[in-house]
PDB file of C-alpha atoms in Angstrom:
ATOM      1  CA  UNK A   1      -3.361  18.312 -20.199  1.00 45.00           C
ATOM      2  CA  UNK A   2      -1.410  18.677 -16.908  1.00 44.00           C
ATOM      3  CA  UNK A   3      -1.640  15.171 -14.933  1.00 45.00           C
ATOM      4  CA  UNK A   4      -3.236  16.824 -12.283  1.00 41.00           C
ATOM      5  CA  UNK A   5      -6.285  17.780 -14.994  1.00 42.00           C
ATOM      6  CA  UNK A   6      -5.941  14.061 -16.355  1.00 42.00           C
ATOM      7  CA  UNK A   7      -6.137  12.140 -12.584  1.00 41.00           C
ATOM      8  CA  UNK A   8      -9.345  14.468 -12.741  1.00 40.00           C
ATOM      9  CA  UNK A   9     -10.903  14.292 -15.680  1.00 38.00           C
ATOM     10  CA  UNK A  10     -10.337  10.340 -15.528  1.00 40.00           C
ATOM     11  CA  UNK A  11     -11.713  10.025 -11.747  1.00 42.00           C
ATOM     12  CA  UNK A  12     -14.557  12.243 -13.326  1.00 40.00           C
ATOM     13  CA  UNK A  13     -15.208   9.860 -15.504  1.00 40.00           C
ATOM     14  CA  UNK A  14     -15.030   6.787 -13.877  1.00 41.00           C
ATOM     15  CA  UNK A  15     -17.233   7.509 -11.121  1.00 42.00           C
ATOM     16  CA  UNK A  16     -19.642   8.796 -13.902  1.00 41.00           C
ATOM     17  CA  UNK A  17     -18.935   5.213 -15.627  1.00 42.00           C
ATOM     18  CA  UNK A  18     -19.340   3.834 -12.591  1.00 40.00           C
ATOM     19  CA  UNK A  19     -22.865   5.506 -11.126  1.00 41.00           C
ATOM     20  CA  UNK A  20     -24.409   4.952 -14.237  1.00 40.00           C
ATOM     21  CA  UNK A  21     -23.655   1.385 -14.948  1.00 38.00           C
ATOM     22  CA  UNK A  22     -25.091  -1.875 -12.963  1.00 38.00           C
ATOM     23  CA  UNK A  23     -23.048  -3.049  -9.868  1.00 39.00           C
ATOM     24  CA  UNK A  24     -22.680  -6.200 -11.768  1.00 43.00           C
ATOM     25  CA  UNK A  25     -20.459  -4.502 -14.522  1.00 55.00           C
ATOM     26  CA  UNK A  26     -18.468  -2.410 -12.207  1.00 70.00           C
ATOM     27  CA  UNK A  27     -14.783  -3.463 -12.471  1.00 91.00           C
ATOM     28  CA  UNK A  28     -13.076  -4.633  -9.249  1.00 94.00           C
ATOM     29  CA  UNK A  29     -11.246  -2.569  -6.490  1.00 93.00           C
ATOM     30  CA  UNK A  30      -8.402  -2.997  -8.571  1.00 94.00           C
ATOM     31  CA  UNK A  31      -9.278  -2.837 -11.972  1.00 94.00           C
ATOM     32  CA  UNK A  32     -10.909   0.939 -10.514  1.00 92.00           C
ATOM     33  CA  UNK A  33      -8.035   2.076  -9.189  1.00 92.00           C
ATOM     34  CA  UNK A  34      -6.068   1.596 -11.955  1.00 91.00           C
ATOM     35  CA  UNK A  35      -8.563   3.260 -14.376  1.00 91.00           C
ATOM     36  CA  UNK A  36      -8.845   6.186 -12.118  1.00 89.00           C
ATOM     37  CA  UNK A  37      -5.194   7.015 -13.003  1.00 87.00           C
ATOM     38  CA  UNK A  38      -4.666   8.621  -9.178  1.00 91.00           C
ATOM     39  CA  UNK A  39      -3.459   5.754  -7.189  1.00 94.00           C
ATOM     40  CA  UNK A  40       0.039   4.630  -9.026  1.00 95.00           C
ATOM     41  CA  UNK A  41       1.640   4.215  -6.360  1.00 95.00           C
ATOM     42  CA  UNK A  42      -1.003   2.435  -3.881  1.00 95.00           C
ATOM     43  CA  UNK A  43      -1.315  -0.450  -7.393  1.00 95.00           C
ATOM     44  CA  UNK A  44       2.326  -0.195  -7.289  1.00 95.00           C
ATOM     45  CA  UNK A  45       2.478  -1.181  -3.159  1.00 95.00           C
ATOM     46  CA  UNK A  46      -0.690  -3.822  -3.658  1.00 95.00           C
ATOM     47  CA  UNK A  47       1.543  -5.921  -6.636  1.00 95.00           C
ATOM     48  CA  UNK A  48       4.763  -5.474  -4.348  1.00 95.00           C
ATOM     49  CA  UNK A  49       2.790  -6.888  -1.152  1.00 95.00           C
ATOM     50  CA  UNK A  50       1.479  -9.454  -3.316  1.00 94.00           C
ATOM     51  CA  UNK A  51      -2.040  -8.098  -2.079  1.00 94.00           C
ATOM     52  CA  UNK A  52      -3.953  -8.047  -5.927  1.00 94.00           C
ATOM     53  CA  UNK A  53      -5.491 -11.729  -6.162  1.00 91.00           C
ATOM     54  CA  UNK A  54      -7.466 -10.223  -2.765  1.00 90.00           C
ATOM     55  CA  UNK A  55      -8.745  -7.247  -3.419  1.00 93.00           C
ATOM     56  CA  UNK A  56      -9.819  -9.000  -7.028  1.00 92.00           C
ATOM     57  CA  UNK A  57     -11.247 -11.841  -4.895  1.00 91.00           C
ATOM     58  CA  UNK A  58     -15.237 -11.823  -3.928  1.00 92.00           C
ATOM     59  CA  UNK A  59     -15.373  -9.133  -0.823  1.00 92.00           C
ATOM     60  CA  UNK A  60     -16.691  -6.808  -0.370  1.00 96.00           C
ATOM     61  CA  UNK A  61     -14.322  -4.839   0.644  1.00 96.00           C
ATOM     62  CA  UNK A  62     -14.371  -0.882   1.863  1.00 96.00           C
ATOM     63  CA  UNK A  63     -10.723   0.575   0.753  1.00 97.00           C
ATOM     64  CA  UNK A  64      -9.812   3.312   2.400  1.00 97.00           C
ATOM     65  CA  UNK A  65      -7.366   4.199  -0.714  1.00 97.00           C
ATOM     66  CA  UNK A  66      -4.278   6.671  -0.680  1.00 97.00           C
ATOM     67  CA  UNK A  67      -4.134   8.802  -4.087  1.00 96.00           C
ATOM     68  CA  UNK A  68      -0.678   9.521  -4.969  1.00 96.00           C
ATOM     69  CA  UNK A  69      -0.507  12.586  -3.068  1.00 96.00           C
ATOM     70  CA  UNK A  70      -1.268  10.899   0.323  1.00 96.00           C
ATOM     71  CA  UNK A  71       2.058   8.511  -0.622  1.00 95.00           C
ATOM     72  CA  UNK A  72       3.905  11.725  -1.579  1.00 95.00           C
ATOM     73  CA  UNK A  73       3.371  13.335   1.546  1.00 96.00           C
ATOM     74  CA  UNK A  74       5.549  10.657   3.598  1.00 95.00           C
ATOM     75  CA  UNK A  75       9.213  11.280   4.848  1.00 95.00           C
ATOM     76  CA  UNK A  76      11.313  10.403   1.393  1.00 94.00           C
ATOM     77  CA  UNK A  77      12.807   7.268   1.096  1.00 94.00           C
ATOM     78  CA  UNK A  78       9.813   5.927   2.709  1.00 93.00           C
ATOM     79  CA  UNK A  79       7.864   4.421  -0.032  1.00 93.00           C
ATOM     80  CA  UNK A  80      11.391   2.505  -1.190  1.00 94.00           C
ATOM     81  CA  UNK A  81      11.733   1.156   2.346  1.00 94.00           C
ATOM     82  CA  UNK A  82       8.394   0.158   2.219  1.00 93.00           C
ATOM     83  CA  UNK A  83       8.661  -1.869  -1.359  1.00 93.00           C
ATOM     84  CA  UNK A  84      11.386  -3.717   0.236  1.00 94.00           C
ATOM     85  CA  UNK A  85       9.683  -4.788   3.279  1.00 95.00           C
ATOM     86  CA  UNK A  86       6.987  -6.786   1.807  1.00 94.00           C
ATOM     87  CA  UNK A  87       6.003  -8.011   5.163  1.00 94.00           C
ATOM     88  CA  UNK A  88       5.593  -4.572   6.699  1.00 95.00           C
ATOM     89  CA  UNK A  89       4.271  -3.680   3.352  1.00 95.00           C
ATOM     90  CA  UNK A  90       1.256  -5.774   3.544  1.00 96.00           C
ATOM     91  CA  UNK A  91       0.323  -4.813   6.957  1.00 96.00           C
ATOM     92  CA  UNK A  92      -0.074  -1.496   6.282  1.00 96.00           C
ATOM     93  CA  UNK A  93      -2.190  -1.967   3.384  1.00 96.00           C
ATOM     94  CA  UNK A  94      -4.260  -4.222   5.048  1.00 96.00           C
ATOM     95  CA  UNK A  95      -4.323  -1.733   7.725  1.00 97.00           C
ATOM     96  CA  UNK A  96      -6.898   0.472   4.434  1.00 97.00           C
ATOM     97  CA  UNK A  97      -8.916  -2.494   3.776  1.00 97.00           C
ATOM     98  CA  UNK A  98     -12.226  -3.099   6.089  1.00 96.00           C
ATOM     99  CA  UNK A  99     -14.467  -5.958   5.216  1.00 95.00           C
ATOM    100  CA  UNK A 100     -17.725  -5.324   3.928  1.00 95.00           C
ATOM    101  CA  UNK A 101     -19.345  -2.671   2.049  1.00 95.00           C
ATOM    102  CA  UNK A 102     -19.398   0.876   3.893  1.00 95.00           C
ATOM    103  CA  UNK A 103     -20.720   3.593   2.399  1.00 95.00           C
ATOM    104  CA  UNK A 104     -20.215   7.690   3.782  1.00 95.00           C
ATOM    105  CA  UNK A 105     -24.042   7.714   4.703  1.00 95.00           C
ATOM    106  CA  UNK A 106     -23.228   4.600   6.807  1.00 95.00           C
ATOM    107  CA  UNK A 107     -21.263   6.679   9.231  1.00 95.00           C
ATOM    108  CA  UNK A 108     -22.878   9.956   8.889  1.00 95.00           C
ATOM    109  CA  UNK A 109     -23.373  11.254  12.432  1.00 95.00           C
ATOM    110  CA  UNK A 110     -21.233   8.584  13.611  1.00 96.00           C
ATOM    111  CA  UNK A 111     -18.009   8.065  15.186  1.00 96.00           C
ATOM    112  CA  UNK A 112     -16.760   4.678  15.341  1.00 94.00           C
ATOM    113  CA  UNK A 113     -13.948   1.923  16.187  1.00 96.00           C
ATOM    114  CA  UNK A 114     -13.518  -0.466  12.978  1.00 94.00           C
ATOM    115  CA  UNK A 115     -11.531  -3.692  13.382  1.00 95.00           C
ATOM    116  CA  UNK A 116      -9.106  -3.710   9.261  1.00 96.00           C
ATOM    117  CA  UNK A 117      -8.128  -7.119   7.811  1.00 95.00           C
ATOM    118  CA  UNK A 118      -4.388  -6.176   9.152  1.00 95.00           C
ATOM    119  CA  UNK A 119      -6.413  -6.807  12.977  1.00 95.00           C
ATOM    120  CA  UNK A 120      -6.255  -3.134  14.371  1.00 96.00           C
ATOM    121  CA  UNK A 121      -8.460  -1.029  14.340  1.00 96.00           C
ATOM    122  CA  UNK A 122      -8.975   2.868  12.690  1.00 97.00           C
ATOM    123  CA  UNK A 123     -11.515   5.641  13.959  1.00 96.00           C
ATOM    124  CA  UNK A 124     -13.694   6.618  11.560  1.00 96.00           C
ATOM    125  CA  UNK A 125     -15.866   9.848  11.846  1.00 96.00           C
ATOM    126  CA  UNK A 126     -18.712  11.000  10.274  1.00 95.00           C
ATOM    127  CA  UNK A 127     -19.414  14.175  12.118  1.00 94.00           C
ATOM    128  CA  UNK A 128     -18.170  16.648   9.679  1.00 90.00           C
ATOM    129  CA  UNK A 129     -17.556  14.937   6.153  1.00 92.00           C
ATOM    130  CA  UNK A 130     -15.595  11.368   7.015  1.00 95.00           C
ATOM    131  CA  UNK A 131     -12.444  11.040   8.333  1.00 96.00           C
ATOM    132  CA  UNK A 132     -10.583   8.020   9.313  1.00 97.00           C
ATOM    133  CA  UNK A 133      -7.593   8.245  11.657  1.00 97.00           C
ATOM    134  CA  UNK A 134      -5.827  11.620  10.499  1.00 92.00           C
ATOM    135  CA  UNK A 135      -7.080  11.032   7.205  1.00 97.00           C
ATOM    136  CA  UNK A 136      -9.937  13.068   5.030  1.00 97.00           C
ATOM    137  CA  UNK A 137     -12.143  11.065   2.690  1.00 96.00           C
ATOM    138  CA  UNK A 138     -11.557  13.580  -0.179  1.00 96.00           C
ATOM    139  CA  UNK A 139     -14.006  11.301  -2.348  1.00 96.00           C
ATOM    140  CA  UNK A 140     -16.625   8.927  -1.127  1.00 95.00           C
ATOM    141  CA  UNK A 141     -18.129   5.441  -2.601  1.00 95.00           C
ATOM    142  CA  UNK A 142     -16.291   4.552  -5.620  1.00 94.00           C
ATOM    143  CA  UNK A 143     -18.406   1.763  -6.119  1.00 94.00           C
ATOM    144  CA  UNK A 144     -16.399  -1.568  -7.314  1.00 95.00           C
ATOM    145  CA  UNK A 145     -17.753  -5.013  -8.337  1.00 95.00           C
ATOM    146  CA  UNK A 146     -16.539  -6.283  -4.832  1.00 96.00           C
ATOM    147  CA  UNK A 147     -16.983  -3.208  -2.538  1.00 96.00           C
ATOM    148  CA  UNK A 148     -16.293   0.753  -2.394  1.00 96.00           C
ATOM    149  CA  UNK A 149     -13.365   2.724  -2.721  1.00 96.00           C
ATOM    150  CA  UNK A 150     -13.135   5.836  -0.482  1.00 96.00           C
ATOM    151  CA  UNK A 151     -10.335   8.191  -1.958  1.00 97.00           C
ATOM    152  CA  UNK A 152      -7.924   9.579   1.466  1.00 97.00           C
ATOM    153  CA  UNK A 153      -5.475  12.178   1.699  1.00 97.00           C
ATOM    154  CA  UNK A 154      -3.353  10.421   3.863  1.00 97.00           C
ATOM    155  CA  UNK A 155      -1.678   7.030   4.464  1.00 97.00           C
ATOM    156  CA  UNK A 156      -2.753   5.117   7.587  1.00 97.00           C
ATOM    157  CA  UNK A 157       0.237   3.808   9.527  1.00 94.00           C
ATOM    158  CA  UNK A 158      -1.067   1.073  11.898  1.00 93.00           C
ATOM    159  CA  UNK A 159       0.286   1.487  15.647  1.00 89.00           C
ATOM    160  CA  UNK A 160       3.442  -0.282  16.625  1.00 81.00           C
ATOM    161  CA  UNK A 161       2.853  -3.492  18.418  1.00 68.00           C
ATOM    162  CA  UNK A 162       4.209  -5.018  21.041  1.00 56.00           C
ATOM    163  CA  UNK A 163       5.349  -8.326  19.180  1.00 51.00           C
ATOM    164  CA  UNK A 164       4.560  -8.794  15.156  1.00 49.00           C
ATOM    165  CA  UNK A 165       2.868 -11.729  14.074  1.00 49.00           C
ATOM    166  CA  UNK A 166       4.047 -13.178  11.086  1.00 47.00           C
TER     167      UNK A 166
END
């Protein structure tokens, strides 16, 4: 099996797992991600940033979560960089988490401003499937003990500010 059929047949499977078992046995936003077998580099970033006691901790959380292809489509060297920086790190990853549990059929019709744990904010729209920034939701409501996963097809890069907190 090609990886490509693999990531599928395992993200096939989990949601399967996933819709047809209690929310109360649903593994967290982690523990998903990593069965899903699509997101290596995203649990790679989250242990670097020091980020996985959160998004194991109570929630709920909606991730807005980069598959592997998302990461590969940034300039190269820019993942590396990234590992490095584990300030800058963080932020951005934050900049994918929302508190709460959001569902597509919340935003269906809409298009809204949503404050992220990093403190800015990302456009989501629900006007023609869900899209968040410049990013597609390529598969909605993974559901996870503490919140939903929302697969993208592209990283979110938070706007520069003016001064960075620390």
């Amino acid at each position: 099996m090609t990886p490509a059929i693999r990531s599928l047949v395992a993200g096939t499977a989990l949601v399967a797992g996933l819709l047809g078992s209690s929310l109360a046995r649903a593994a967290d936003i982690v523990d998903t991600a990593v069965s899903a077998g699509s997101f290596t580099t995203l649990i790679t970033a989250v242990k670097a940033a020091g980020l996985v006691h959160t998004l194991k901790g109570k929630g709920p959380f909606t991730v807005f979560a980069p598959n592997d292809a998302a990461f590969a489509k940034l300039p190269p060297g820019t993942v590396e960089s990234l590992l490095k920086n584990k300030a800058k790190l963080a932020a951005i990853l934050k900049y994918h988490v929302i508190p709460g549990r959001v569902k597509a059929a919340d935003v269906a019709g809409k298009s809204l401003k949503v404050a992220t744990v990093e403190g800015q904010s990302v456009s989501v729209n629900g006007n023609f499937g869900v899209t968040v920034n410049d990013a597609h939701v390529i598969q909605p409501d993974i559901e996870a003990s503490n919140g939903v996963i929302h697969v993208i097809d592209t990283v979110l890069l938070p706007p520069a500010r003016g001064k960075m907190h620390h």
